[in-house]
Coordinates of C-alpha atoms and ligand atoms in Angstrom, one line a residue:
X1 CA 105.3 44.8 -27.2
X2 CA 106.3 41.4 -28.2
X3 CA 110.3 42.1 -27.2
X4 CA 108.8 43.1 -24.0
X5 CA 107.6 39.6 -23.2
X6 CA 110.2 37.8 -21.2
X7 CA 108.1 34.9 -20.2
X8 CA 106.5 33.5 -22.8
X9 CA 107.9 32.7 -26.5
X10 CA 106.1 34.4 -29.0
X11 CA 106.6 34.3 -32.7
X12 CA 105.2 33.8 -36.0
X13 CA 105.7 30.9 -38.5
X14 CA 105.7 31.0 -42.3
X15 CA 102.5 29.0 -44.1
X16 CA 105.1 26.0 -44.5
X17 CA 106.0 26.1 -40.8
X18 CA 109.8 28.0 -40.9
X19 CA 109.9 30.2 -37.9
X20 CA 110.1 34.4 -39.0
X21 CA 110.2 36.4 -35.9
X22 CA 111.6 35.4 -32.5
X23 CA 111.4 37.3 -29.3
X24 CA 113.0 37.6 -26.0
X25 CA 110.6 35.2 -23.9
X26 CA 111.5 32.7 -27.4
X27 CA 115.2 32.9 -26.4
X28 CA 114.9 32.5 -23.1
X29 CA 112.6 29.7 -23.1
X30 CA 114.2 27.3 -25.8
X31 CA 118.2 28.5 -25.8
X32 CA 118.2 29.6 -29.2
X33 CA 118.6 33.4 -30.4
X34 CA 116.8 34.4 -33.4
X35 CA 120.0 34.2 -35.7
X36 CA 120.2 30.1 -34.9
X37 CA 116.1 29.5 -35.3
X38 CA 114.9 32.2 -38.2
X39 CA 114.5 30.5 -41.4
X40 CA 114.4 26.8 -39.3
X41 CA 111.3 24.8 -39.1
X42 CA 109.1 24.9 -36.0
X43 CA 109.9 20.9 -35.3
X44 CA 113.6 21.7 -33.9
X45 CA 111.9 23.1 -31.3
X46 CA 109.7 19.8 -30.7
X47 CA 111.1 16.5 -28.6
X48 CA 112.8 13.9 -31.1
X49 CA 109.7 11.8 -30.1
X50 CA 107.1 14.4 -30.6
X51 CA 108.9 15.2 -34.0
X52 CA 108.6 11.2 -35.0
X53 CA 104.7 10.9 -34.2
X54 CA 104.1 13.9 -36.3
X55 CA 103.2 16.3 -34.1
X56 CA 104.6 19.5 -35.2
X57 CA 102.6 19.0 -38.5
X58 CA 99.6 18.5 -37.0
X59 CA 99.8 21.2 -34.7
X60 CA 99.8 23.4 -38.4
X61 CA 97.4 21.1 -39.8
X62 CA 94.4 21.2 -37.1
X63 CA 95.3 25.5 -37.0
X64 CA 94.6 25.5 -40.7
X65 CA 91.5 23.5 -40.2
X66 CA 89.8 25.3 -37.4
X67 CA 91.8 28.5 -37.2
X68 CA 93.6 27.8 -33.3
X69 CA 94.8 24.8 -32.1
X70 CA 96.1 24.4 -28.3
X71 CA 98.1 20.9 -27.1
X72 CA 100.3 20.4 -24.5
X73 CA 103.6 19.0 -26.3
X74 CA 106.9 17.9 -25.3
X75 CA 109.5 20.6 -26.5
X76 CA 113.3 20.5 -26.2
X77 CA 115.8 23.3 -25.3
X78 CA 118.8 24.1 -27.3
X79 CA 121.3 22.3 -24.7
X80 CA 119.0 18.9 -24.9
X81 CA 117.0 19.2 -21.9
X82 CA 113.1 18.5 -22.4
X83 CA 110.4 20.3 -21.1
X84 CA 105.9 20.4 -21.2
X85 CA 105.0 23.2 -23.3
X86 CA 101.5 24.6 -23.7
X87 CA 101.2 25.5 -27.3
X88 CA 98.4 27.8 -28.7
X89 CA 99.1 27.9 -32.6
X90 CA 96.9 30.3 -34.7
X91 CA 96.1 30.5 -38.2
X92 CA 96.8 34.0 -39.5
X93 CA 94.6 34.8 -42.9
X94 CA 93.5 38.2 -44.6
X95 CA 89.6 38.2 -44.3
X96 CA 89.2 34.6 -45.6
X97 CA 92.2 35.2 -48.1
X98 CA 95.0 32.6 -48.5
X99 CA 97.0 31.5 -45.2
X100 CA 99.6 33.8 -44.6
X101 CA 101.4 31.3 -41.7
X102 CA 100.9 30.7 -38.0
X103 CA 101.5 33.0 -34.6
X104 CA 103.1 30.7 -31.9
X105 CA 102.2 31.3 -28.3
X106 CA 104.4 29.0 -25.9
X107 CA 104.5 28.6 -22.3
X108 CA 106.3 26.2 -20.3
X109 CA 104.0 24.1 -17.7
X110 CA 104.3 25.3 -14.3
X111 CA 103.6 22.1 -12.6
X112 CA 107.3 21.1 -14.4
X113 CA 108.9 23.6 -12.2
X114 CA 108.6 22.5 -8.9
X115 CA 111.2 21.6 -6.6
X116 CA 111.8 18.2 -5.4
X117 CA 110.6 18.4 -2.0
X118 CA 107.1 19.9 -3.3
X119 CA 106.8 17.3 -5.8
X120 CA 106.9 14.7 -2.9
X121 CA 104.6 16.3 -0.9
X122 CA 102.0 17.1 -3.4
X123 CA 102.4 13.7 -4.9
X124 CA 101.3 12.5 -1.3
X125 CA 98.5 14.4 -1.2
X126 CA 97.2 14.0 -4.6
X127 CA 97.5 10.4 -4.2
X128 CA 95.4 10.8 -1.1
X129 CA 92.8 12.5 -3.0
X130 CA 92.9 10.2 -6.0
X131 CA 92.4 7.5 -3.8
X132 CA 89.5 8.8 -1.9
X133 CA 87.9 9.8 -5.1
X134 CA 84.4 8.0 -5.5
X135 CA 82.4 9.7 -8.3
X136 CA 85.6 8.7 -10.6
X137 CA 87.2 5.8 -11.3
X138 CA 90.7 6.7 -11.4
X139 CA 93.7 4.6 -12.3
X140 CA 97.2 4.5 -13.8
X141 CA 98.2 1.7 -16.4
X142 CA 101.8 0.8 -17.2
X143 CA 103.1 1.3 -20.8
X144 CA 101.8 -2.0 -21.8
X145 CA 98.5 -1.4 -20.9
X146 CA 98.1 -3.5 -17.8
X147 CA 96.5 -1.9 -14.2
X148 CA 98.7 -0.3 -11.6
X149 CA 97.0 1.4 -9.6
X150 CA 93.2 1.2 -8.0
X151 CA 91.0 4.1 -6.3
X152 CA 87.4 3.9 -4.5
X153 CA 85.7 5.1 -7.4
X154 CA 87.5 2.5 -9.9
X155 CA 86.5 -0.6 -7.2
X156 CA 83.2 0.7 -6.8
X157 CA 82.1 1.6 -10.8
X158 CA 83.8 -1.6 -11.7
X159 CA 83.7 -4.0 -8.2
X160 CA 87.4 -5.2 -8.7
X161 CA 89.0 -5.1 -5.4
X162 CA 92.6 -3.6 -6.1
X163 CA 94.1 -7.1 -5.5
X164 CA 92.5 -9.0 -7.7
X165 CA 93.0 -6.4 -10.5
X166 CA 96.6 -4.8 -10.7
X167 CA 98.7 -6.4 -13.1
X168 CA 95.7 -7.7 -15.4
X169 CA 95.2 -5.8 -18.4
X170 CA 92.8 -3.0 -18.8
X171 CA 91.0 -4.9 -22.0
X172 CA 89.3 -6.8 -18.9
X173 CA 87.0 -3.6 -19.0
X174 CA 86.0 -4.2 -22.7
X175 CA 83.2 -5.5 -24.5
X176 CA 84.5 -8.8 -26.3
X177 CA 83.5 -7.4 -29.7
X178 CA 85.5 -4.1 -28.4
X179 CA 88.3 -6.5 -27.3
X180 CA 88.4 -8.3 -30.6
X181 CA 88.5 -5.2 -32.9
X182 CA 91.5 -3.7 -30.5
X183 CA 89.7 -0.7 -29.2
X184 CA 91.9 -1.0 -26.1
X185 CA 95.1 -1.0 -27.7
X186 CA 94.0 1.7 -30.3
X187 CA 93.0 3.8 -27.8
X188 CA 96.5 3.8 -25.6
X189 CA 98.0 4.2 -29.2
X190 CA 96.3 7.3 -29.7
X191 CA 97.2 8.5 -26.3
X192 CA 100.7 8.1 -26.4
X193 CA 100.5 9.8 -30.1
X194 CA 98.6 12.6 -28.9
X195 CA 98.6 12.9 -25.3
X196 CA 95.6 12.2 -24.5
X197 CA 92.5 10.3 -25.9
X198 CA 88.6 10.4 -25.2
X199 CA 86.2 8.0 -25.2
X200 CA 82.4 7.0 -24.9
X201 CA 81.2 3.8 -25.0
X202 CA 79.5 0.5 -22.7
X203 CA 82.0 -1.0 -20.8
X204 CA 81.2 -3.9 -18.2
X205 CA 81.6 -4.2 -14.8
X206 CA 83.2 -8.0 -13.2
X207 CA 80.1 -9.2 -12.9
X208 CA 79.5 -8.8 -16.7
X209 CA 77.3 -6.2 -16.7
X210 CA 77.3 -3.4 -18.8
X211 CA 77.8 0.9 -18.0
X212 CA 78.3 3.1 -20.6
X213 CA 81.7 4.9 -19.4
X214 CA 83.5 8.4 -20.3
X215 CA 86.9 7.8 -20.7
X216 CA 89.9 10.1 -20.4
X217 CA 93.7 8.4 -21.4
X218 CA 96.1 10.7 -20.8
X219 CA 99.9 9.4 -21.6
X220 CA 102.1 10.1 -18.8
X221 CA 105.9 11.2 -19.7
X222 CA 109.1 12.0 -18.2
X223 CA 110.2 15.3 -18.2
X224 CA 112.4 13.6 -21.4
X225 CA 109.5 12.5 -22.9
X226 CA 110.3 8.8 -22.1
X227 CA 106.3 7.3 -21.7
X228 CA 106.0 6.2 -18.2
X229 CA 102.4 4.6 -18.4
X230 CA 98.8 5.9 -18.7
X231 CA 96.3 7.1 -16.8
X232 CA 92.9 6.7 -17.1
X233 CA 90.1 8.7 -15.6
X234 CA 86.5 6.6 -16.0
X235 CA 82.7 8.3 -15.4
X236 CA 79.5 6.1 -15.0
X237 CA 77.3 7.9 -17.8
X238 CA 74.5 4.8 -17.9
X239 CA 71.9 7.4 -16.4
X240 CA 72.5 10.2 -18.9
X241 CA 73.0 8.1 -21.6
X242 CA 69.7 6.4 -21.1
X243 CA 68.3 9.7 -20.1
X244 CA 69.3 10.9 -23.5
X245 CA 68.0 7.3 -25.5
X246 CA 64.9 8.1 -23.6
X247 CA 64.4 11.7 -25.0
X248 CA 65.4 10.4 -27.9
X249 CA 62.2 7.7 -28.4
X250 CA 60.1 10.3 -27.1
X251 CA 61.0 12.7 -29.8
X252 CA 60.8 9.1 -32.6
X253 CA 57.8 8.9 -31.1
X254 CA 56.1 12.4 -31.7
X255 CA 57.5 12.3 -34.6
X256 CA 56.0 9.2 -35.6
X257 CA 52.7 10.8 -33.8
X258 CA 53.0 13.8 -36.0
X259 CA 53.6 11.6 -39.1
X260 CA 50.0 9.4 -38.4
X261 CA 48.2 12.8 -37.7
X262 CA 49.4 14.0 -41.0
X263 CA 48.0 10.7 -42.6
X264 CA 44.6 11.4 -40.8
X265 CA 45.0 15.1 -42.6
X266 CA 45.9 13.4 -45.7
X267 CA 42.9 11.5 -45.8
X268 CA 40.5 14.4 -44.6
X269 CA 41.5 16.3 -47.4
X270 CA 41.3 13.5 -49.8
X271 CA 37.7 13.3 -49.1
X272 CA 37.3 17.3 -49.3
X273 CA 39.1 16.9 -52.6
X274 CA 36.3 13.9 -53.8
X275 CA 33.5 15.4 -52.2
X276 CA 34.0 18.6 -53.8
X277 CA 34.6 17.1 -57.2
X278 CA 31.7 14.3 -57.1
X279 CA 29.4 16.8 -55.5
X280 CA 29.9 19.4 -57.7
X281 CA 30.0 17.6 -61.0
X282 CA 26.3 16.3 -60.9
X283 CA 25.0 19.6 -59.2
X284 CA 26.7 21.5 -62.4
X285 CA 24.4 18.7 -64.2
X286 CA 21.2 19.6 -62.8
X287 CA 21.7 23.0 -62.5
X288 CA 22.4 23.1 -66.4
X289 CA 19.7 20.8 -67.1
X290 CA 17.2 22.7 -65.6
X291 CA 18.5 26.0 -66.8
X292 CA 18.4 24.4 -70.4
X293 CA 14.9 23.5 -69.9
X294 CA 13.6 26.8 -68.9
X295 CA 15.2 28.7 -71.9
X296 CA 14.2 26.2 -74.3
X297 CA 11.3 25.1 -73.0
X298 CA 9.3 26.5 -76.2
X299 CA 11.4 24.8 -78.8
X300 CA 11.7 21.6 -76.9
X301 CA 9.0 18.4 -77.7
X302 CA 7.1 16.8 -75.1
X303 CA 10.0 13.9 -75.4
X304 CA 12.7 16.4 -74.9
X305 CA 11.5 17.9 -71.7
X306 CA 10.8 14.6 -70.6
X307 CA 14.1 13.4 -71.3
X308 CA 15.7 16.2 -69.1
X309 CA 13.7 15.6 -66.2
X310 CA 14.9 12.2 -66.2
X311 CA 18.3 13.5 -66.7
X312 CA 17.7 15.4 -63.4
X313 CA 15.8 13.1 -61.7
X314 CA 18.6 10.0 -61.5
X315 CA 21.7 12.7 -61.2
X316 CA 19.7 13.9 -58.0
X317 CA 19.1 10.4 -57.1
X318 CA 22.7 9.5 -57.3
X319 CA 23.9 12.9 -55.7
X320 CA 21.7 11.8 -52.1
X321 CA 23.5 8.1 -52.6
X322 CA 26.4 10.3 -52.7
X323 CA 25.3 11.9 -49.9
X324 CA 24.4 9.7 -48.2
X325 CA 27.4 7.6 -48.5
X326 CA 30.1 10.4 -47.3
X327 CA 27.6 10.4 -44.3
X328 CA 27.9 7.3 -43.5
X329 CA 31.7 7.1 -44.1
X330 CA 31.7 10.3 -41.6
X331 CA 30.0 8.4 -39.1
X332 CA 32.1 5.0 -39.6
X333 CA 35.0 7.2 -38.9
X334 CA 33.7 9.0 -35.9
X335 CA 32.4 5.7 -34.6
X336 CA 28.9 7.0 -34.6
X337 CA 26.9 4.8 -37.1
X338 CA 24.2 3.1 -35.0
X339 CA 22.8 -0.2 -35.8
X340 CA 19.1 -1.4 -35.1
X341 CA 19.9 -5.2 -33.6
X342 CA 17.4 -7.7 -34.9
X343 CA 16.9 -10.9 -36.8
X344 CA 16.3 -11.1 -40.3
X345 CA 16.0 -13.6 -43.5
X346 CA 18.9 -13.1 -46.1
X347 CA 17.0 -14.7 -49.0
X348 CA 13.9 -12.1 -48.5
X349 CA 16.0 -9.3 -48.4
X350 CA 18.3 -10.5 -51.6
X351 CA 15.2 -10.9 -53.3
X352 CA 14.4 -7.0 -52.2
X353 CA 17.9 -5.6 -53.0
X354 CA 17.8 -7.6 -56.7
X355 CA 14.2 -6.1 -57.4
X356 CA 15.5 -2.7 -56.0
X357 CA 18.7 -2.4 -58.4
X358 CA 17.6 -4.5 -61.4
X359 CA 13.3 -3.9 -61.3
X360 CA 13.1 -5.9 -64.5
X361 CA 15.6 -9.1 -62.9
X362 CA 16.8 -9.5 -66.8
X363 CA 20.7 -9.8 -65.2
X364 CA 20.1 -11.1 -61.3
X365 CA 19.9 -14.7 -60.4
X366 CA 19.0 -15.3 -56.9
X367 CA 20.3 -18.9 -55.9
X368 CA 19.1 -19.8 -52.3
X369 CA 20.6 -22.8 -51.0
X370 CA 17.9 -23.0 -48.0
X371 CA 14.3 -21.5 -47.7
X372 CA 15.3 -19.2 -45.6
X373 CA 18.5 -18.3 -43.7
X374 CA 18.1 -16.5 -40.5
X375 CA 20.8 -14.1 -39.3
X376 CA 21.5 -11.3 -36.8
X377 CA 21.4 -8.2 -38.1
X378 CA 20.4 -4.3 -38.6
X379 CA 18.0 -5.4 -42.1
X380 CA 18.2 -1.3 -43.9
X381 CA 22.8 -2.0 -43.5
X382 CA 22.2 -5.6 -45.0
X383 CA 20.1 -4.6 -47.9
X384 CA 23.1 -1.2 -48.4
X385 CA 25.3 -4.0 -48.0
X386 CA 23.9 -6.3 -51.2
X387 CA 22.8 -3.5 -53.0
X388 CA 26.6 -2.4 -53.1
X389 CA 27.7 -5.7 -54.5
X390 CA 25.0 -5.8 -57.1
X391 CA 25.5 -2.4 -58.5
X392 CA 29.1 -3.1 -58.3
X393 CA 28.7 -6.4 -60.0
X394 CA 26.3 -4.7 -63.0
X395 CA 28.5 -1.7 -63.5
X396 CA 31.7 -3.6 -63.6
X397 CA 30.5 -6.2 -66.2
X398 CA 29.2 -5.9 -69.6
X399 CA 25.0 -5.6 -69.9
X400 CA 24.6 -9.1 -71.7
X401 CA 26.4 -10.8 -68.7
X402 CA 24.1 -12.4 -65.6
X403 CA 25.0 -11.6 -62.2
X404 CA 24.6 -14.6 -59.9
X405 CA 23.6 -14.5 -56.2
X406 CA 23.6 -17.7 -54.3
X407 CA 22.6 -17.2 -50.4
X408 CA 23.4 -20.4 -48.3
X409 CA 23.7 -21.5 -44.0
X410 CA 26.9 -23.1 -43.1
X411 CA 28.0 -24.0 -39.6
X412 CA 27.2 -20.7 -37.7
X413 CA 27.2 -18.5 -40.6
X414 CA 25.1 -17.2 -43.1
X415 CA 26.6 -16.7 -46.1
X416 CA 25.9 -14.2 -49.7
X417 CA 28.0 -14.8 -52.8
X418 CA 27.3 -11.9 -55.8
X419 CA 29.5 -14.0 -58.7
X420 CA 29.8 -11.7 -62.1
X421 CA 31.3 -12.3 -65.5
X422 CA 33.4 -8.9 -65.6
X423 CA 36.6 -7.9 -66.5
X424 CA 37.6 -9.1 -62.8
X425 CA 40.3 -7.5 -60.4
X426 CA 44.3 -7.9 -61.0
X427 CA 45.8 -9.0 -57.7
X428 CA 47.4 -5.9 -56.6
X429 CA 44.1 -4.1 -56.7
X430 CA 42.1 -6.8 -54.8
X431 CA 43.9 -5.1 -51.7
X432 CA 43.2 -2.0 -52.2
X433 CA 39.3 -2.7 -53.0
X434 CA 38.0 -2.2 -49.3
X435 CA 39.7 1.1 -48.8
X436 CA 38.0 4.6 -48.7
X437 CA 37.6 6.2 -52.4
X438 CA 39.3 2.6 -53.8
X439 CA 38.7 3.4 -57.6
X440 CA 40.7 1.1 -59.9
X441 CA 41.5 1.9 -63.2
X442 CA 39.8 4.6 -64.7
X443 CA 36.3 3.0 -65.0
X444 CA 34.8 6.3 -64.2
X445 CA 32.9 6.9 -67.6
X446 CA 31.5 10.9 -68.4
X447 CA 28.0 10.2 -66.9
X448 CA 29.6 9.2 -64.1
X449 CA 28.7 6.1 -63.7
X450 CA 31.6 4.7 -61.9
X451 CA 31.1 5.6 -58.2
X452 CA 33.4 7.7 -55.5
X453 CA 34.7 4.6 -54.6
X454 CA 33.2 4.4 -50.9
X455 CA 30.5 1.6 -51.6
X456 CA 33.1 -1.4 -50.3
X457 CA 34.6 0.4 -47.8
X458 CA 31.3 1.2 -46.3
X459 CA 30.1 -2.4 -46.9
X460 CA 33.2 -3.9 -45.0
X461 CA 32.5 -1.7 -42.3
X462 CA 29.1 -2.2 -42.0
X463 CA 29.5 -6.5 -42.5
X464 CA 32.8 -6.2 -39.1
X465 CA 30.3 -3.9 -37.0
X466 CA 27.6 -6.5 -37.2
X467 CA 30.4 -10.0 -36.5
X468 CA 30.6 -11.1 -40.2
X469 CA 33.5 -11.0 -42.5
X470 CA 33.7 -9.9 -46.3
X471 CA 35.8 -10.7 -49.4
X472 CA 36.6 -10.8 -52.8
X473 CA 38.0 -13.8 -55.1
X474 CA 38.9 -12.7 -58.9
X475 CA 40.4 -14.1 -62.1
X476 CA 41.2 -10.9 -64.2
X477 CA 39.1 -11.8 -67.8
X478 CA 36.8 -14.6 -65.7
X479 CA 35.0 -12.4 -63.3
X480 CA 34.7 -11.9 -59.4
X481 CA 32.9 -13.0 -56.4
X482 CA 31.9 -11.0 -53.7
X483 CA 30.8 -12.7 -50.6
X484 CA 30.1 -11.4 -47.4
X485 CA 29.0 -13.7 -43.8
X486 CA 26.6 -13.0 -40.7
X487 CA 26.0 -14.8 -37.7
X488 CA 23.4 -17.1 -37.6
X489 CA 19.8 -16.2 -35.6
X490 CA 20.0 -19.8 -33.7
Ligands
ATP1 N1 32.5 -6.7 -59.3 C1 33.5 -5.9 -59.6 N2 34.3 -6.2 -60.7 C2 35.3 -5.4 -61.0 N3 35.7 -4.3 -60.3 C3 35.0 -4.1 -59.2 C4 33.9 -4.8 -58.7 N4 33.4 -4.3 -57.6 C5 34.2 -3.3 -57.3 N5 35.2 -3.1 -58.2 C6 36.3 -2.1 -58.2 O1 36.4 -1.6 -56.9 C7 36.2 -0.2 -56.8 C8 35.6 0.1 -55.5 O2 34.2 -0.3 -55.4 P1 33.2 0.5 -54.5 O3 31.9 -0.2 -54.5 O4 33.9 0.7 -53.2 O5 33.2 1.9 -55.2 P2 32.3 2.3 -56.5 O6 31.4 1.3 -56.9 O7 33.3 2.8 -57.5 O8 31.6 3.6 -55.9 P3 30.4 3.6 -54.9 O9 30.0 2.2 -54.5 O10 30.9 4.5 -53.8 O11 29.3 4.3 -55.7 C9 35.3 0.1 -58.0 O12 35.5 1.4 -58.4 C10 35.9 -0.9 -59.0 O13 37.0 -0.3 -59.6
MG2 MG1 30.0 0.4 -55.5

């Protein structure tokens, strides 16, 4: 089959690149017969220039890489003569195995062919067409690089008129960083290397602005392979590139969208994760406590049975605050907690919260700075409010310590301060104190005495909703002050 095929050579190359088989359309195509090539390396058959930038290695090279590599290449005959060959070189392997060498398909260009008298007519006409062309810019550069020729499409994409640009060099089209690095000059390098070069990138019009331009260099040669010039083949791209920067925000931002709805999940199961835990431990409490009870109820004394209803008493009591408190959080969240407007007197209802959470007042010190100090408010959240900070204040410090509350009336403000003597808050934790299930350290003690960790979170919520602010000062070893601020009834 192969010695059948007169017009095209065909042959195969060992793994270095020495030719091994030659047929008939080989011969006639390059001049030499398969006695004078066999055993040679496939660059005799390249141009003297083609063989200098490397060419017929990296023909062998790319086939190894990606299994087929196709250029157009200058070749030369046997008698000297040069010639455009299309080249489609192919790896041959055994199922993966090692490379057994390459299978050379060569053609000679047609468009080389032509006679002289076509060549001038279709050169007319194509310059015609090039010159008409609008969607393209579409010029020819000489071998230094500079502009020598100007179409529609290159005077309307970059608004030179052809006078005022031929003979300038085509770096004018560059960015100055671009221009600085040598992009230009790189680029016509690579074209007169390999024929032909690609390029994306912003390029700027005369009057500075910028398009982002695909670029095609191809390196134009004598039928000797002398380099003529260049010739460059420029596409506005600004609207698909932005078109693809826009697509590609849009999908940053679902992803980012995706990432905050994750958080959301994050923190839905954190608190199925709590509630589950803090629910269940004190239900396992009462519901072992009472079960105790009933099967020892005989051998128990009055002051044991007494002692277990106690025991289930204040673990129910804490499991509604718990409730009560994943209710509200559930309603802070869902923007649903309703407040009753009114006006009410921050020392009465201190007073009320210290008597609520310390009945005996061994540890609370009320300090009010006025008789009274009226503010706006819903009074049941206030009271929540200091209750929180007093519990917090008793549990986090040690019994013997007094807990100090000082209310006072500044400029539009009234103001509570809940001051203990307790092991206080390092820095990094003070952050974190107002956030949902915010337990620091492990403070939580076996009859769960600690808390879930909701009580400041709720707090701060329920201080912003009504136009106050809330805070925390600490010295870790000293203590910590709690102070929160409404707006003044005036
Ligand atoms: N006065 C304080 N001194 C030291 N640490 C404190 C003080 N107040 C709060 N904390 C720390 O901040 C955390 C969060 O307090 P918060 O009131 O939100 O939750 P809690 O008291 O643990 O539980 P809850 O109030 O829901 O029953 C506490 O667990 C504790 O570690
Ligand atoms: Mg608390």
């Amino acid at each position: 089959l192969l010695d059948s095929i007169v017009d095209q050579a065909v042959f195969l190359v060992d793994s270095d690149g020495r030719t091994a088989t030659w047929n008939p359309g080989a011969e006639q195509l390059t001049g030499y017969s398969a006695s004078e090539v066999i055993g040679r390396h496939v660059s005799v058959l390249y141009s003297p220039d083609a063989v200098a930038t490397g060419q017929p290695e990296r023909h062998l090279e790319r086939a190894a890489r990606a299994g087929r590599s196709r250029r157009e290449a200058r070749w030369i005959r046997k008698e000297g003569s040069g010639f455009a060959a299309d080249v489609i070189v192919t790896a041959l392997c055994e199922d993966d195995g090692p490379l057994r060498g390459f299978g050379y398909v060569v053609r000679e260009l047609a468009h080389q062919r032509v006679t002289g008298e076509e060549v001038r007519g279709t050169e007319e006409s194509l310059r015609l067409m090039v010159e008409s062309v609008v969607d393209y810019a579409i010029f020819m550069l000489d071998t230094d690089g500079r502009v020598a020729t100007w179409n529609e499409g290159a005077h309307q994409l970059k608004q030179y008129e052809a006078d005022e640009i031929r003979g300038r060099h085509f770096s004018v089209f560059y960015l100055p960083e671009d221009r600085t690095s040598g992009k230009p000059e790189r680029l016509l390098a690579e074209a007169a290397r390999d024929g032909r070069v690609e390029d994306e990138g912003w390029r700027m019009r005369k009057d500075g602005s910028r398009f982002w331009a695909d670029v095609v260099i191809t390196a134009l040669r004598t039928p000797d392979g002398e380099l003529r010039g260049y010739a460059k083949v420029t596409r506005d791209r600004t609207e698909r590139k932005q078109a693809e920067e826009a697509m590609r925000e849009m999908a940053t931002r679902e992803r980012e969208a995706g990432a905050q709805l994750s958080e959301a999940n994050r923190g839905r199961q954190g608190l199925i994760a709590m509630v589950a835990h803090d629910l269940r431990t004190p239900v396992g409490v009462v519901h072992g406590t009472a079960d105790m009870l009933l099967r020892d109820w005989d051998h128990l004394d009055d002051g044991g049975r007494i002692q277990m209803i106690r025991m289930i008493l204040s673990t129910t009591t804490r499991l509604s605050a718990l409730v009560d408190d994943v209710l509200d959080m559930a309603r802070i969240e869902s923007g649903q907690l309703r407040y009753e407007r009114g006006v009410l007197d921050l020392v009465t209802t201190v007073l009320r919260a210290a008597g609520d959470i310390d009945p005996t007042r061994e540890r609370i010190v009320v300090v009010p700075r006025a008789d009274d100090v009226q503010v706006r408010g819903d009074e049941r959240r206030v009271w929540q409010i200091i209750t929180n900070l007093l519990s917090n204040a008793m549990k986090f410090s040690p019994g013997t310590e007094q807990v100090e509350v000082s209310i006072e009336a500044e400029d539009q403000i009234g103001r509570v301060s809940v001051t203990d003597h307790g092991s206080g808050i390092a820095e990094d934790d003070q952050r974190k104190l107002f956030e949902p299930f915010s337990r620091i350290g492990t403070r939580r003690t076996a009859a769960g005495e600690g808390g879930t960790g909701l009580g400041l979170y709720i707090a701060r919520s329920l201080v912003t909703a009504q136009g106050g602010q809330i805070g925390a000062t600490s010295t870790v070893g000293a203590g910590s002050t709690f102070s929160f601020t409404l707006p003044l009834a005036l």
